[in-house]
Coordinates of C-alpha atoms in Angstrom, one line a residue:
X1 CA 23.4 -28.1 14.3
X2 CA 24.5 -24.9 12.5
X3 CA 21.5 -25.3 9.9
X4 CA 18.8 -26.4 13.0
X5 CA 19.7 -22.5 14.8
X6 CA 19.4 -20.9 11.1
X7 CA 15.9 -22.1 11.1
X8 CA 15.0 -21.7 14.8
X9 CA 16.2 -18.2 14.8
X10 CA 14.3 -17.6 11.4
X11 CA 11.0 -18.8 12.4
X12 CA 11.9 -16.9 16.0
X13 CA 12.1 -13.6 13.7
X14 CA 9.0 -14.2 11.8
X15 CA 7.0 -14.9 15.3
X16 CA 8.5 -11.8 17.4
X17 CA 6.7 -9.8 14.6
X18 CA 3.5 -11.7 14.9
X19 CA 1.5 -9.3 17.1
X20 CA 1.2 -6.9 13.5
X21 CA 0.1 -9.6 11.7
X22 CA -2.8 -11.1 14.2
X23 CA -4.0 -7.4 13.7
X24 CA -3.8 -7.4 10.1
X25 CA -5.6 -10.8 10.7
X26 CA -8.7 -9.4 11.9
X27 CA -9.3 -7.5 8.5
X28 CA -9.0 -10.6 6.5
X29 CA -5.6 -10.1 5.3
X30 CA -6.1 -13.3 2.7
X31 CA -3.4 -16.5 2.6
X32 CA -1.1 -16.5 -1.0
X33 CA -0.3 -19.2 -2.3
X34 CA 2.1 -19.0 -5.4
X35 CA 2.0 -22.5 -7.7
X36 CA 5.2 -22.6 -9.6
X37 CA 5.8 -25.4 -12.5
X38 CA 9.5 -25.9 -13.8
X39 CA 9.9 -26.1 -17.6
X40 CA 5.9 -26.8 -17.7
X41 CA 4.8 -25.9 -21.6
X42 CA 1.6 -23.7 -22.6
X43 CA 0.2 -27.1 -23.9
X44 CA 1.1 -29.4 -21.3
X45 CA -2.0 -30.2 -19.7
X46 CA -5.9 -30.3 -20.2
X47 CA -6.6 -26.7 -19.8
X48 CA -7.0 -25.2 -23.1
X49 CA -5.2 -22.3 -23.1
X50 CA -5.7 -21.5 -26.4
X51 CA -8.8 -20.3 -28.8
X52 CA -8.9 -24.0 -29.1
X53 CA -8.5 -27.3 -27.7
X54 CA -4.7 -29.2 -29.4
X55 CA -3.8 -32.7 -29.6
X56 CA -1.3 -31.7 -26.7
X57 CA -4.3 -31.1 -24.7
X58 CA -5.2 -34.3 -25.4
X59 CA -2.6 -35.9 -23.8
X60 CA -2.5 -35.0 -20.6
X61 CA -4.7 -36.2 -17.4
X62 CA -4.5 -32.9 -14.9
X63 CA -7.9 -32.8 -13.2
X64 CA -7.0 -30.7 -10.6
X65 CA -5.6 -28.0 -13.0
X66 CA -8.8 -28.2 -14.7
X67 CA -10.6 -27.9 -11.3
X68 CA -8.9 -24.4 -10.7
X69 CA -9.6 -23.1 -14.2
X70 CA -13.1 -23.5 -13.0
X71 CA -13.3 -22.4 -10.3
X72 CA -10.6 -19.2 -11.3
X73 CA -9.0 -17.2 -14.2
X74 CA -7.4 -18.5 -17.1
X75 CA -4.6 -16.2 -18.6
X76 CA -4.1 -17.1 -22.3
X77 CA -1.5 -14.8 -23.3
X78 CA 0.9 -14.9 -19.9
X79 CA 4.6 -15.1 -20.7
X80 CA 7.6 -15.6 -18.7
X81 CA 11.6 -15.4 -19.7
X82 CA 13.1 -18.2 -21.9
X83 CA 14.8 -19.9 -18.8
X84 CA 14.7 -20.3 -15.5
X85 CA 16.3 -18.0 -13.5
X86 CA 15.6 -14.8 -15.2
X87 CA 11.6 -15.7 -14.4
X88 CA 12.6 -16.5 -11.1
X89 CA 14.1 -13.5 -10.4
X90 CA 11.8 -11.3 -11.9
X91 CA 8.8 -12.5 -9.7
X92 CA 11.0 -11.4 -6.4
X93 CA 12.3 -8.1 -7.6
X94 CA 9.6 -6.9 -10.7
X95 CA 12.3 -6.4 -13.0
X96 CA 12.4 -7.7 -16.7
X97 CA 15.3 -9.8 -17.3
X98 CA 16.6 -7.3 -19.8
X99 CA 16.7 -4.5 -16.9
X100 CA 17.6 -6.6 -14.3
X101 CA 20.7 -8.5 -16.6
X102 CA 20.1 -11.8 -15.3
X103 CA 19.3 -13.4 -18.8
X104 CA 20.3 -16.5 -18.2
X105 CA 20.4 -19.4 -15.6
X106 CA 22.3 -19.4 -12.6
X107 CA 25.3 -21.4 -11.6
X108 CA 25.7 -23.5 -9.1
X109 CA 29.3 -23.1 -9.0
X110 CA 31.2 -20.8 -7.4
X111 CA 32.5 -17.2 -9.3
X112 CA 31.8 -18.9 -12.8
X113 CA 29.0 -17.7 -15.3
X114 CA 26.5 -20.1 -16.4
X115 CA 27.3 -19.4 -20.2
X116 CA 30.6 -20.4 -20.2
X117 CA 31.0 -22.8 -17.1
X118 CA 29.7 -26.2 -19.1
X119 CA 30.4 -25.2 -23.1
X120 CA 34.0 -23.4 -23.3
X121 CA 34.9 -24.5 -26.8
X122 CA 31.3 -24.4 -28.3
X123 CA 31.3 -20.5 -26.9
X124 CA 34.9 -20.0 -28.6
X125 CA 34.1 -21.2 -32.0
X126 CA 30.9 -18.9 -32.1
X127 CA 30.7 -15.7 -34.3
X128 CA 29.5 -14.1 -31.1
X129 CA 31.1 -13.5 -28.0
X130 CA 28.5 -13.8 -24.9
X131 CA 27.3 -10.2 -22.7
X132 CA 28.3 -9.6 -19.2
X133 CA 25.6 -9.9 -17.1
X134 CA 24.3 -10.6 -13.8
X135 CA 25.1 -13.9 -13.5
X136 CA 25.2 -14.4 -9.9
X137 CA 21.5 -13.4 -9.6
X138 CA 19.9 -11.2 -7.6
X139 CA 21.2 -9.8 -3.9
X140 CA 19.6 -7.8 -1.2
X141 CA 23.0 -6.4 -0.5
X142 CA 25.3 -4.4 -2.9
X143 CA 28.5 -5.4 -2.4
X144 CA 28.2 -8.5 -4.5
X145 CA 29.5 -8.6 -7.8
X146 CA 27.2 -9.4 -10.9
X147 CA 24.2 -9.5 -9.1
X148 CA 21.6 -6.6 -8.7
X149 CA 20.4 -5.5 -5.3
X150 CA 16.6 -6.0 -5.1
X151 CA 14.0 -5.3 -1.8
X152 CA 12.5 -9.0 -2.7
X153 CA 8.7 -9.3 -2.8
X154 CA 9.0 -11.5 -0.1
X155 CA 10.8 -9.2 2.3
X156 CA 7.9 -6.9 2.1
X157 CA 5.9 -9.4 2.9
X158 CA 7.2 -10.6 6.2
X159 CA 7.5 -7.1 7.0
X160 CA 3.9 -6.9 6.6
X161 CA 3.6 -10.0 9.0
X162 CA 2.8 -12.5 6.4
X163 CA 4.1 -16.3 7.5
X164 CA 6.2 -16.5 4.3
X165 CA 7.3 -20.1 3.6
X166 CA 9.3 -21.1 0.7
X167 CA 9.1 -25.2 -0.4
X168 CA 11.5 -26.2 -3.2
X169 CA 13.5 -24.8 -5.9
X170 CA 15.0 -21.1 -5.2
X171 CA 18.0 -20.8 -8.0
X172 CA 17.7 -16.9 -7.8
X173 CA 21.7 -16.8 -7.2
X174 CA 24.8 -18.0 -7.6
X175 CA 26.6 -20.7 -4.8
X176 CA 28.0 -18.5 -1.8
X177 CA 26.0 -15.5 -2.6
X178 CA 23.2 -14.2 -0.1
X179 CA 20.3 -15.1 -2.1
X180 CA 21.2 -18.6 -2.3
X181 CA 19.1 -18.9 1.0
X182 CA 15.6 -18.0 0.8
X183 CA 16.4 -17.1 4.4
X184 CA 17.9 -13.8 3.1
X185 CA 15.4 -13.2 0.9
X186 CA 12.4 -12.6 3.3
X187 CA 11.3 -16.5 3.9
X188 CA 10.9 -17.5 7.6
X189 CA 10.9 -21.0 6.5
X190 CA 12.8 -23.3 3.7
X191 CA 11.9 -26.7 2.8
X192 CA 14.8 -27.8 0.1
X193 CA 15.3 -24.9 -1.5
X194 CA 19.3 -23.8 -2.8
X195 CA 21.1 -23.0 -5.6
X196 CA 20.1 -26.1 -7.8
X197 CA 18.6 -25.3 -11.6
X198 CA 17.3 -29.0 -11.1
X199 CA 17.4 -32.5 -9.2
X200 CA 19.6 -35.4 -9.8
X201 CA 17.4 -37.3 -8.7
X202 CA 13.3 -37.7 -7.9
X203 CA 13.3 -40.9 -6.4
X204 CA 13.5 -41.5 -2.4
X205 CA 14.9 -45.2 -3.1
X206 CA 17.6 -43.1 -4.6
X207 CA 17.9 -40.1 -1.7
X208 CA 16.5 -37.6 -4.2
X209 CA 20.4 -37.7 -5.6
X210 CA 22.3 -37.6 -2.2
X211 CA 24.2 -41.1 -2.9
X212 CA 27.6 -41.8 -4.3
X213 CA 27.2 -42.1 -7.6
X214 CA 24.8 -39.3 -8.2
X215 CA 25.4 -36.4 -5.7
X216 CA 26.3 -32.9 -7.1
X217 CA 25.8 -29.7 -5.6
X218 CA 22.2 -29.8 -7.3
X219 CA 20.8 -32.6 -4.8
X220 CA 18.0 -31.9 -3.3
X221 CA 18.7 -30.8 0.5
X222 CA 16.9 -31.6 4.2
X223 CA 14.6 -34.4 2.4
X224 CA 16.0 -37.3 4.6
X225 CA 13.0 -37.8 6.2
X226 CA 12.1 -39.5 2.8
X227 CA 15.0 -41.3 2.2
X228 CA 15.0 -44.7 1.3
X229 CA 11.1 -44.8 0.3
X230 CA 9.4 -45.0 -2.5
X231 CA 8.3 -41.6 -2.0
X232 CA 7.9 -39.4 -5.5
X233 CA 10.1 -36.2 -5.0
X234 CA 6.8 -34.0 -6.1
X235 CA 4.6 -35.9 -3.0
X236 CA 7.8 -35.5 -0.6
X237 CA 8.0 -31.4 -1.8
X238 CA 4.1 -31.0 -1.1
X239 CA 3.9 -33.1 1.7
X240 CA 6.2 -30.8 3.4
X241 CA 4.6 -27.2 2.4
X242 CA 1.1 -29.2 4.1
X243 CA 3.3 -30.0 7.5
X244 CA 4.2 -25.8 7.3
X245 CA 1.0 -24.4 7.0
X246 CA 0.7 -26.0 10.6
X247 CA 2.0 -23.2 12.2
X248 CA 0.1 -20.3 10.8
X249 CA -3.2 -21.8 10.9
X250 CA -2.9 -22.7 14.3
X251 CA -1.9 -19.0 15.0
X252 CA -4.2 -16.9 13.3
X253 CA -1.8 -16.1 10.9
X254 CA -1.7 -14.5 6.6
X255 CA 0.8 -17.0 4.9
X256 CA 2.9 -16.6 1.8
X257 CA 3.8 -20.5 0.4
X258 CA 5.6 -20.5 -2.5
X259 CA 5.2 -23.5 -3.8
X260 CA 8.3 -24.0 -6.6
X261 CA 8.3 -28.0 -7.8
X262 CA 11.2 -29.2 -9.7
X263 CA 8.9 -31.4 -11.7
X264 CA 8.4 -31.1 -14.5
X265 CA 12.4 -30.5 -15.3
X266 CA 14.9 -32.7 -16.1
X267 CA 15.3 -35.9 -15.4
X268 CA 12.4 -37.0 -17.5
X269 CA 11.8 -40.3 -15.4
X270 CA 8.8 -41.8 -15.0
X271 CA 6.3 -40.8 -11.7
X272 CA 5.8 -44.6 -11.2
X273 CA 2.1 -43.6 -9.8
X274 CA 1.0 -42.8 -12.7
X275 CA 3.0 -43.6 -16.1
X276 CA 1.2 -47.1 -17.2
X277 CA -1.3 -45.0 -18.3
X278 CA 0.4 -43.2 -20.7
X279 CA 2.4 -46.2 -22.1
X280 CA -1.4 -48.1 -22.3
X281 CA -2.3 -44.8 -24.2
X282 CA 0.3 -45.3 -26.5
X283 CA 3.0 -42.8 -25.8
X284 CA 6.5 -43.6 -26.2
X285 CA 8.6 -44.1 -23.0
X286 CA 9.8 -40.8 -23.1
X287 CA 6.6 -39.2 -23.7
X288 CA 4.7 -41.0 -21.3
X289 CA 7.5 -40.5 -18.2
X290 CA 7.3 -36.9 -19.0
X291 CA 3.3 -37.1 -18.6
X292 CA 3.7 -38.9 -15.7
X293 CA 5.6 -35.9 -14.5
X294 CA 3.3 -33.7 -15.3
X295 CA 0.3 -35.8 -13.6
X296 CA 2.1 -36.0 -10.7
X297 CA 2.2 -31.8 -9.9
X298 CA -1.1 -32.0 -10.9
X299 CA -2.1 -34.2 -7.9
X300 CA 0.4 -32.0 -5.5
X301 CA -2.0 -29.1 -6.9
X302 CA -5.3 -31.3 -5.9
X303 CA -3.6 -32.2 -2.5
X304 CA -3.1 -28.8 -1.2
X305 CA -6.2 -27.6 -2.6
X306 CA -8.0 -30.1 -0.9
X307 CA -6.2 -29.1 2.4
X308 CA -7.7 -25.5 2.4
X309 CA -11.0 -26.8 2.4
X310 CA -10.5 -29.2 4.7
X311 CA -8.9 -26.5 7.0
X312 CA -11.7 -24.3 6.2
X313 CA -9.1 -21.7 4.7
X314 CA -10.1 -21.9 1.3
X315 CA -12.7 -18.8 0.9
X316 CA -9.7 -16.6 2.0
X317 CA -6.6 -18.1 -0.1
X318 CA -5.8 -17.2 -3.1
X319 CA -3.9 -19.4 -5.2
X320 CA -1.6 -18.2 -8.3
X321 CA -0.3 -21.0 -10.7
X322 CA 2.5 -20.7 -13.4
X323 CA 5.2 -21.8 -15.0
X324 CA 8.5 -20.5 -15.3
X325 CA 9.7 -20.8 -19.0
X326 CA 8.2 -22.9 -21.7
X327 CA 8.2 -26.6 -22.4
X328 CA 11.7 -28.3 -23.4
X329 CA 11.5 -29.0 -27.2
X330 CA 15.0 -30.2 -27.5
X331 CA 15.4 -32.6 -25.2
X332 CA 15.4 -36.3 -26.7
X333 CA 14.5 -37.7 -23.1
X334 CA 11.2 -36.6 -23.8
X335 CA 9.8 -38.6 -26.7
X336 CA 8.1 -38.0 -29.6
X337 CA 10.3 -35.7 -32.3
X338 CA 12.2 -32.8 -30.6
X339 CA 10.9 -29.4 -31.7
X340 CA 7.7 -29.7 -32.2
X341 CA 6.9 -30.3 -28.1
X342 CA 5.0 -27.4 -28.0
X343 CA 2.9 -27.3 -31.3
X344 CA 1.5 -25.1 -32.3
X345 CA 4.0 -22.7 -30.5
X346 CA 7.6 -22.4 -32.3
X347 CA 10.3 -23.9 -30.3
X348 CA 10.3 -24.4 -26.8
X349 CA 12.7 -23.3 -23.2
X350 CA 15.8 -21.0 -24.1
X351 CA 13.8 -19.6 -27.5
X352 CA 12.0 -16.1 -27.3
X353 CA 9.7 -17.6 -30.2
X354 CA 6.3 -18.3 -28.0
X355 CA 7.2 -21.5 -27.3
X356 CA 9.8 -20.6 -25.3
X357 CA 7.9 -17.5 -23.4
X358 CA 4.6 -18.5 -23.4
X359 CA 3.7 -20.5 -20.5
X360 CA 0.5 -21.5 -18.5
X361 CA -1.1 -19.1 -16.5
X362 CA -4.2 -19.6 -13.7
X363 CA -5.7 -17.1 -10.4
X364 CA -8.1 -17.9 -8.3
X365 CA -9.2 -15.3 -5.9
X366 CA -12.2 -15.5 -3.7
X367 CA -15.0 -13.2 -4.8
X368 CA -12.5 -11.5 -6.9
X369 CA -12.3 -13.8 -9.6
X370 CA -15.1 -14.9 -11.9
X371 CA -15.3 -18.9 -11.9
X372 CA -14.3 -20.0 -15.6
X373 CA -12.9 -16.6 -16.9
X374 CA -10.5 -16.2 -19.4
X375 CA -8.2 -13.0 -19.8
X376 CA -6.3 -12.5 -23.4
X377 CA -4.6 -9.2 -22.5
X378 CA -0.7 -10.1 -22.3
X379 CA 0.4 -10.3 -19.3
X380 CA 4.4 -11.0 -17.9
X381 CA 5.9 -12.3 -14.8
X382 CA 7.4 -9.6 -13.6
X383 CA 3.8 -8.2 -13.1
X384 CA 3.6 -10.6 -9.8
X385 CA 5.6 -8.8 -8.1
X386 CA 3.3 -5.6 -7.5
X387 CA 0.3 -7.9 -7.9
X388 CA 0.6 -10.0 -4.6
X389 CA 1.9 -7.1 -2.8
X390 CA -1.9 -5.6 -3.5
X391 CA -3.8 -8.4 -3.0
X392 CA -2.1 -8.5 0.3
X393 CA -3.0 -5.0 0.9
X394 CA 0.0 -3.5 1.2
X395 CA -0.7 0.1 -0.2
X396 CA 2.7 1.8 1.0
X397 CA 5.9 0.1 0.3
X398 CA 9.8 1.4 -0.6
X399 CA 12.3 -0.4 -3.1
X400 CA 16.0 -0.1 -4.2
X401 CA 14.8 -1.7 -7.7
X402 CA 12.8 0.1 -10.1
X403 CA 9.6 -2.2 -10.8
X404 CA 9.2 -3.2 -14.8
X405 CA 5.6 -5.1 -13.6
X406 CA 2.1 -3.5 -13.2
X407 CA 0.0 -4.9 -10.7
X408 CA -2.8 -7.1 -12.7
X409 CA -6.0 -6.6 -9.6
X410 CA -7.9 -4.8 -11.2
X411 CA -7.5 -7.1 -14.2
X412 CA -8.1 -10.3 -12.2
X413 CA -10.9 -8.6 -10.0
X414 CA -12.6 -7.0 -13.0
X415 CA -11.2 -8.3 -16.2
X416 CA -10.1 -5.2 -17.8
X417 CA -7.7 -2.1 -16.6
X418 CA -7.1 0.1 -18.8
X419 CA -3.5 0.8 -16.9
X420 CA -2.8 -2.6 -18.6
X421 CA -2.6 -1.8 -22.5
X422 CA -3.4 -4.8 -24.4
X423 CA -0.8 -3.2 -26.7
X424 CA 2.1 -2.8 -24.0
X425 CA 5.2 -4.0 -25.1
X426 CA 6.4 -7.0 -23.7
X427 CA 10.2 -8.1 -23.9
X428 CA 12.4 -11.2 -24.3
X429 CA 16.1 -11.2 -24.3
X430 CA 18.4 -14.2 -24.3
X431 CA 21.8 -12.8 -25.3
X432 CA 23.4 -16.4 -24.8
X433 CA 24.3 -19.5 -26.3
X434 CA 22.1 -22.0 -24.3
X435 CA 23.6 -25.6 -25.2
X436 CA 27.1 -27.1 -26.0
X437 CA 25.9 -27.0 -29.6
X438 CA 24.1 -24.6 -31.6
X439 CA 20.3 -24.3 -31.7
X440 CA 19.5 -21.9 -34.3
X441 CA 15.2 -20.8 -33.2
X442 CA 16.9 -21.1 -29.4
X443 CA 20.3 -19.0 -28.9
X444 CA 21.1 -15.4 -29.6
X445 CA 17.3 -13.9 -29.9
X446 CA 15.6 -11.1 -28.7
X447 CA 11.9 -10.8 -29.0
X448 CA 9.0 -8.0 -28.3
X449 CA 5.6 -9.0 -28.4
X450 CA 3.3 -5.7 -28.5
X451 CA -0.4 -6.9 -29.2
X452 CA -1.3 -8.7 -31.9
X453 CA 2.3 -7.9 -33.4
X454 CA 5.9 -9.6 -32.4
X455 CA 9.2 -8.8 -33.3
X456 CA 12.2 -10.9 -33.1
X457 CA 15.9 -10.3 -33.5
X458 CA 18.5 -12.7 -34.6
X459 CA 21.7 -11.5 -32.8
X460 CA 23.8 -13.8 -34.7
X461 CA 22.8 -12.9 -38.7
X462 CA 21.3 -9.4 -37.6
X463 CA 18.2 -10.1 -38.7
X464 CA 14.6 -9.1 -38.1
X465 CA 11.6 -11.3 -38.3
X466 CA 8.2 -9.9 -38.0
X467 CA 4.9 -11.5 -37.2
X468 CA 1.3 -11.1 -36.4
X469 CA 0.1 -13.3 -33.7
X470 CA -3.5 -13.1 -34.0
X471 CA -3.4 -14.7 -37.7
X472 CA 0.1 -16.7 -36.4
X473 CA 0.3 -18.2 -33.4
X474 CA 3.3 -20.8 -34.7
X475 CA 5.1 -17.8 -36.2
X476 CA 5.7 -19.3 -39.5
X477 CA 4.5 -16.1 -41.8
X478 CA 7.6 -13.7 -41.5
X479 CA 6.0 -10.3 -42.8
X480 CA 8.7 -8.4 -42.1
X481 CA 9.5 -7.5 -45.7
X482 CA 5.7 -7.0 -46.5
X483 CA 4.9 -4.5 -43.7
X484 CA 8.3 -2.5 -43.5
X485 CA 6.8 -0.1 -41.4
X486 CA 5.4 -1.9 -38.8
X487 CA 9.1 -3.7 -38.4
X488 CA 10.6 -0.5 -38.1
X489 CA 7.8 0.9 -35.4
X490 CA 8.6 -2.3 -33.6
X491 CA 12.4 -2.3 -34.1
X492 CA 12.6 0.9 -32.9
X493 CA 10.4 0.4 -29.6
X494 CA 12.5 -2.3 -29.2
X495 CA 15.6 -0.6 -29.1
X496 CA 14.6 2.2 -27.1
X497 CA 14.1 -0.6 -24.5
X498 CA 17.2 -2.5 -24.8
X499 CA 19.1 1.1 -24.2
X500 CA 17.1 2.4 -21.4
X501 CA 18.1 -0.7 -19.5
X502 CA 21.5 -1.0 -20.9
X503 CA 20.3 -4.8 -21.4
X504 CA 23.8 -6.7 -21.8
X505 CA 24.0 -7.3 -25.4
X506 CA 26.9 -9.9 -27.1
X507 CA 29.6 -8.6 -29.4
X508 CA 31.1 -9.8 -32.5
X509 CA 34.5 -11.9 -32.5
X510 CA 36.0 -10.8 -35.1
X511 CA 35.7 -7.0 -34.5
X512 CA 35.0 -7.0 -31.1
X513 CA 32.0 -4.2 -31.6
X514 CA 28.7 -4.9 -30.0
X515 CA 25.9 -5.8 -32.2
X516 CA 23.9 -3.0 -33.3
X517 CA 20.5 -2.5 -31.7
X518 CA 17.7 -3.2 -34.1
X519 CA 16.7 0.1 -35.3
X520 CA 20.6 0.3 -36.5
X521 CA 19.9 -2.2 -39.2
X522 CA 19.0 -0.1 -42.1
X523 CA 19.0 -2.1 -44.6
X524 CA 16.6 -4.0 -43.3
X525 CA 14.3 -1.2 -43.7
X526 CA 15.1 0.3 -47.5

């Protein structure tokens, strides 16, 4: 009953202010749709990112992606943070992870960091001793600890009199912390989204995780509509966001959907709709669940697209589609050899090498973008923020957080702004140990990609690597010995960075100091 009054009296509070939006309305304010893919890689479907087409490509059967780079933009260098929640977090306040100090995932437990809350003794017998940081996430109050207070995107947005609907994963806080609801974060409605990083489950003949044997706190919530059927969790999760767009269509009303699937995370188990053909292909059973995955967000992306034209709302939706950290390259459930999930890219999710941080990247605007277009300036999430607020046409707006992102319109619209350096720096920062066990290309890094040049910073060995992007895209060619002066132009761009934002940075065990910032490394230099 409790939860039934939260929602009635939310969606009360978005229609008491509809009368500003049914104005707004009459100027075309357009519909935003924001398309977000968990733990999707750079090569993970049929879109060629790249200056080339790779056997990944290959692999994968995404029409529907392909139909919206045609019809939109393709971003080839877009990058997000190495894990979830810092991306996550970024896109509602416009801060970089390493200003913001949410570097790594949040918890779904109660008062207890994700770094040390599942590997205790692998974090004790390390040479480094994790940062604090914001670990329970972001807040629109102050008076929580470890968290920074943020005016979310989305809150500016309802203000505005958008219909802002939120379908999904949120895992933007901590358990028991405001932003744990999207509620508090500016969303008049919530299909399924919490605290979880993931599901335990994507099957309806298993409750989407909500049975005896496999309910955790990272369930997936107010589904049990679906329970019991052979429903897909990806086709419950879109059929849901079509049921909410109902209300605004039928009223005249801008809507925000954002659109955040669980697939194509963890558990890698098949989408039985469509993984024979991946098996008949060839692929080995994990490779082939994991395309199967994959396949099936692809068809949720057809399904709503499909559902604007059919609603004649197409010609004034815009539709933004990412994903929020690289492809797992670790992870055996996958298939194939781990490591090399992401080839060309080095690594994969948790690394700041591009496999990690490099991620899919897609907007289609009506008559704004140019159908088939392809963008190669670098781009970062945290420019979202101040981007939908434009294309929303929002021109005045006030916020506790200073924004790190620069609105990419003029980009988009005209496919260069020269506001947006190609040569901006662009940073990376995973001051953590990700896994129970060492991963040597994925814990401990700092990276800064600034054109066609990208540093990165081993906080373990204090190290610098240095490579060129343009001639390197797997970042196998360390030049930082060759070109000592470019590493110390980039070290020292770096730094200035990491201390303007007092990014959290880990400190040695056995003299308790804090690492030095990379332009301290002298010796690196001579």
């Amino acid at each position: 009953m409790t939860a039934f009054l939260n929602l009635t009296k939310a969606i009360a509070g978005c229609a008491l202010a509809m009368p500003l939006a049914t104005n707004a309305r009459e100027v075309q304010k357009p519909n935003i749709i924001f398309f977000l893919v968990d733990d999707m890689g750079w090569l993970d479907s049929s879109v060629a990112y790249g200056n080339e087409t790779y056997p990944l490509n290959m692999r994968y059967h995404t029409p529907n992606m392909k139909r919206l780079s045609e019809k939109g933009t393709v971003f080839t260098s877009a990058y997000a943070c190495p894990v979830s929640s810092p991306t996550r977090t970024s896109l509602m306040s416009g801060m970089n992870a390493a200003h913001s100090k949410i570097t790594d995932f949040t918890t779904a437990i109660p008062g207890i960091p994700s770094d040390a809350s599942h590997k205790p003794e692998a974090l004790k017998n390390d040479v480094l001793i994790h940062p604090d940081w914001n670990w329970n996430g972001i807040s629109p109050i102050d008076s929580i600890p470890h968290t920074v207070k943020v005016t979310p995107m989305t809150q500016i947005l309802k203000d505005d009199g958008y219909y802002t609907i939120h379908v999904g994963k949120g895992h933007w806080a901590a358990a028991g912390t405001p932003a744990a609801s999207p509620y508090n974060l500016g969303f008049c409605v919530n299909v399924a989204g919490q605290v979880a990083g993931k599901p335990t489950s994507y099957y309806g003949e298993e409750n989407y995780g909500n049975t005896k044997d496999k309910w955790s706190t990272f369930s997936t919530m107010n589904m049990t509509e679906y329970y019991g059927s052979n429903i897909h969790l990806t086709e419950a999760l879109t059929r849901e966001a079509l049921k909410t767009l109902d209300y605004p269509i039928k009223n005249n009303l801008p809507f925000y959907l954002y659109m955040a699937h669980h697939g194509v995370h963890t558990p890698i188990t098949p989408d039985p709709r469509f993984v024979q053909k991946y098996l008949d292909a060839g692929l080995d059973q994990g490779q082939a669940n994991y395309a199967s995955l994959i396949e099936g967000v692809d068809k949720s992306l057809g399904d709503i697209m499909d559902y604007l034209e059919s609603h004649k709302i197409a010609d004034n939706t815009i539709i933004i589609f990412l994903a929020d950290n690289g492809g797992n390259s670790e992870n055996k459930s996958k298939g194939g050899i781990i490591h090399t999930q992401n080839e060309p890219l080095r690594e994969g999710k948790g690394s700041c090498y591009e496999g990690g941080v490099r991620v899919p990247m897609m907007v289609y605007w009506p008559d704004k973008t140019h159908a088939g277009t392809r963008i190669d300036t670098p781009v970062i999430a945290e420019d979202l923020y101040p981007t939908i607020i434009e294309m929303a046409g929002i021109k005045e707006y006030t916020t506790v957080q200073d924004i790190d992102g620069k609105s990419l319109v003029k980009l988009i619209s005209t496919g260069k702004d020269p506001l947006i350096r190609t040569d901006r720096e662009l940073v990376f920062h995973f001051p953590h140990q990700w896994k129970p066990y060492q991963l040597e290309d994925i814990d401990y890094l700092t990276s800064m990609r600034k054109g066609d040049w990208k540093i990165v910073y081993r906080h373990r060995t204090q190290q610098l690597e240095l490579y060129n992007l343009k001639e390197d895209i797997g970042e196998r060619n360390n030049l930082a010995t060759k070109n000592k002066k470019k590493l110390k132009e980039m070290a020292t761009i770096l730094s200035m960075k990491l201390r303007d934002w007092n990014s959290p940075m880990p400190t040695l065990r056995a003299t308790g100091q804090q690492i030095p910032y990379p332009d301290e490394l002298e010796l690196v230099y001579k």
